[in-house]
Amino acid sequence: MKIENNKLKNYIYHIFKIIFLTEILALLLIAQNLKLFLGYFLGSIASCINFFFQAKRTEKSLNLPESPARFGAFKNFYLRYLILFGVMIIFVKFLKLNIFSLLVGLVSVPIVVTINSLVEAKKDSK
């Protein structure tokens, strides 16, 4: 299965633009609490990086036979989340960030992807 490189890149950049817009809205949190804003900001940046590497691995896996693709995806998944977990521990322990705003930032990309998919499906059904 061949995937268009430009189409995947455009989708990734589209998601990143939406996340950037949420970052601008999150600036309103600075007046309330800097730790709250930093938690969301760093969480969403970490989630964007995770999403980027997930997309790159998916792109590589599409042209591989099933067994190497499955092993590569398995290895990549656990490596990405191990690194993400380590970074989050460092953020909470040393920067004393709000853990709830950090978690909201971490789920920002999956939420945006889900909402974007629903909007696209609604457009296609019309």
Coordinates of C-alpha atoms in Angstrom, one line a residue:
M1 CA 0.0 0.0 0.0
K2 CA 1.5 3.3 -1.1
I3 CA 0.6 6.5 0.8
E4 CA 1.1 9.9 -0.6
N5 CA 3.9 11.7 1.2
N6 CA 2.5 15.1 0.8
K7 CA -1.0 14.1 2.0
L8 CA 0.5 12.6 5.2
K9 CA 2.7 15.7 5.8
N10 CA -0.3 18.0 5.1
Y11 CA -2.4 16.1 7.7
I12 CA 0.4 16.3 10.3
Y13 CA 0.8 20.0 9.7
H14 CA -2.9 20.6 9.8
I15 CA -3.1 18.9 13.3
F16 CA -0.1 20.9 14.5
K17 CA -1.8 24.2 13.4
I18 CA -4.9 23.3 15.4
I19 CA -2.7 22.5 18.4
F20 CA -0.9 25.8 18.0
L21 CA -4.3 27.6 18.1
T22 CA -5.1 25.9 21.4
E23 CA -1.7 27.0 22.7
I24 CA -2.7 30.6 21.9
L25 CA -6.0 30.1 23.8
A26 CA -4.0 28.5 26.7
L27 CA -2.1 31.8 27.1
L28 CA -5.2 33.0 28.9
L29 CA -4.2 30.6 31.7
I30 CA -1.0 32.6 32.4
A31 CA -3.0 35.2 34.3
Q32 CA -4.5 32.4 36.5
N33 CA -1.4 30.3 37.1
L34 CA 1.9 30.0 35.3
K35 CA 2.3 26.3 36.3
L36 CA -1.1 25.6 34.8
F37 CA -0.2 27.1 31.5
L38 CA 3.3 25.4 31.4
G39 CA 1.7 22.1 32.2
Y40 CA -0.7 22.3 29.3
F41 CA 1.9 23.8 27.0
L42 CA 4.6 21.3 27.6
G43 CA 2.1 18.4 27.6
S44 CA 0.8 19.4 24.2
I45 CA 4.3 19.9 22.8
A46 CA 5.3 16.4 24.1
S47 CA 2.1 15.0 22.6
C48 CA 2.9 16.7 19.2
I49 CA 6.4 15.2 19.2
N50 CA 4.9 11.8 20.0
F51 CA 2.3 12.1 17.2
F52 CA 5.0 13.1 14.7
F53 CA 7.2 10.0 15.5
Q54 CA 4.1 7.8 15.4
A55 CA 3.3 9.1 11.9
K56 CA 6.8 8.6 10.7
R57 CA 6.9 5.0 11.9
T58 CA 3.5 4.4 10.3
E59 CA 4.8 5.7 7.0
K60 CA 7.8 3.4 7.2
S61 CA 5.6 0.4 8.2
L62 CA 3.3 0.7 5.2
N63 CA 5.9 -0.6 2.7
L64 CA 7.2 -3.5 4.9
P65 CA 6.0 -7.1 5.1
E66 CA 3.7 -7.8 8.0
S67 CA 6.1 -9.4 10.5
P68 CA 8.8 -6.6 10.4
A69 CA 6.1 -3.9 10.3
R70 CA 4.4 -5.4 13.4
F71 CA 7.7 -5.7 15.3
G72 CA 8.8 -2.2 14.4
A73 CA 5.4 -0.7 15.5
F74 CA 5.6 -2.7 18.7
K75 CA 9.1 -1.5 19.5
N76 CA 8.4 2.1 18.4
F77 CA 5.2 2.2 20.5
Y78 CA 6.9 1.2 23.8
L79 CA 10.0 3.3 23.2
R80 CA 7.9 6.4 22.5
Y81 CA 5.7 6.0 25.6
L82 CA 8.7 5.1 27.8
I83 CA 10.4 8.3 26.8
L84 CA 7.2 10.3 27.1
F85 CA 6.7 8.8 30.6
G86 CA 10.2 9.7 31.6
V87 CA 9.9 13.3 30.4
M88 CA 6.6 13.7 32.2
I89 CA 8.1 12.5 35.5
I90 CA 10.9 15.1 35.0
F91 CA 8.3 17.8 34.3
V92 CA 6.3 17.0 37.4
K93 CA 9.1 16.4 39.8
F94 CA 11.6 19.1 38.9
L95 CA 9.4 21.8 37.3
K96 CA 6.5 21.2 39.8
L97 CA 3.9 21.5 37.0
N98 CA 0.2 20.9 37.5
I99 CA -0.2 17.2 36.7
F100 CA -3.9 17.7 35.5
S101 CA -3.0 20.4 33.0
L102 CA -0.1 18.3 31.9
L103 CA -2.4 15.4 31.2
V104 CA -4.9 17.6 29.4
G105 CA -2.0 18.8 27.2
L106 CA -1.0 15.2 26.6
V107 CA -4.4 14.2 25.3
S108 CA -4.8 17.4 23.2
V109 CA -3.5 15.7 20.0
P110 CA -5.7 12.6 20.2
I111 CA -8.7 14.9 20.9
V112 CA -7.9 17.1 18.0
V113 CA -7.4 14.1 15.7
T114 CA -10.8 12.6 16.8
I115 CA -12.6 15.9 16.3
N116 CA -11.0 16.5 13.0
S117 CA -11.9 13.0 11.8
L118 CA -15.5 13.5 12.9
V119 CA -15.7 16.9 11.0
E120 CA -14.2 15.3 7.9
A121 CA -16.6 12.4 8.0
K122 CA -19.5 14.8 8.3
K123 CA -18.2 16.7 5.3
D124 CA -17.9 13.5 3.3
S125 CA -21.4 12.3 4.2
K126 CA -23.0 15.5 2.7

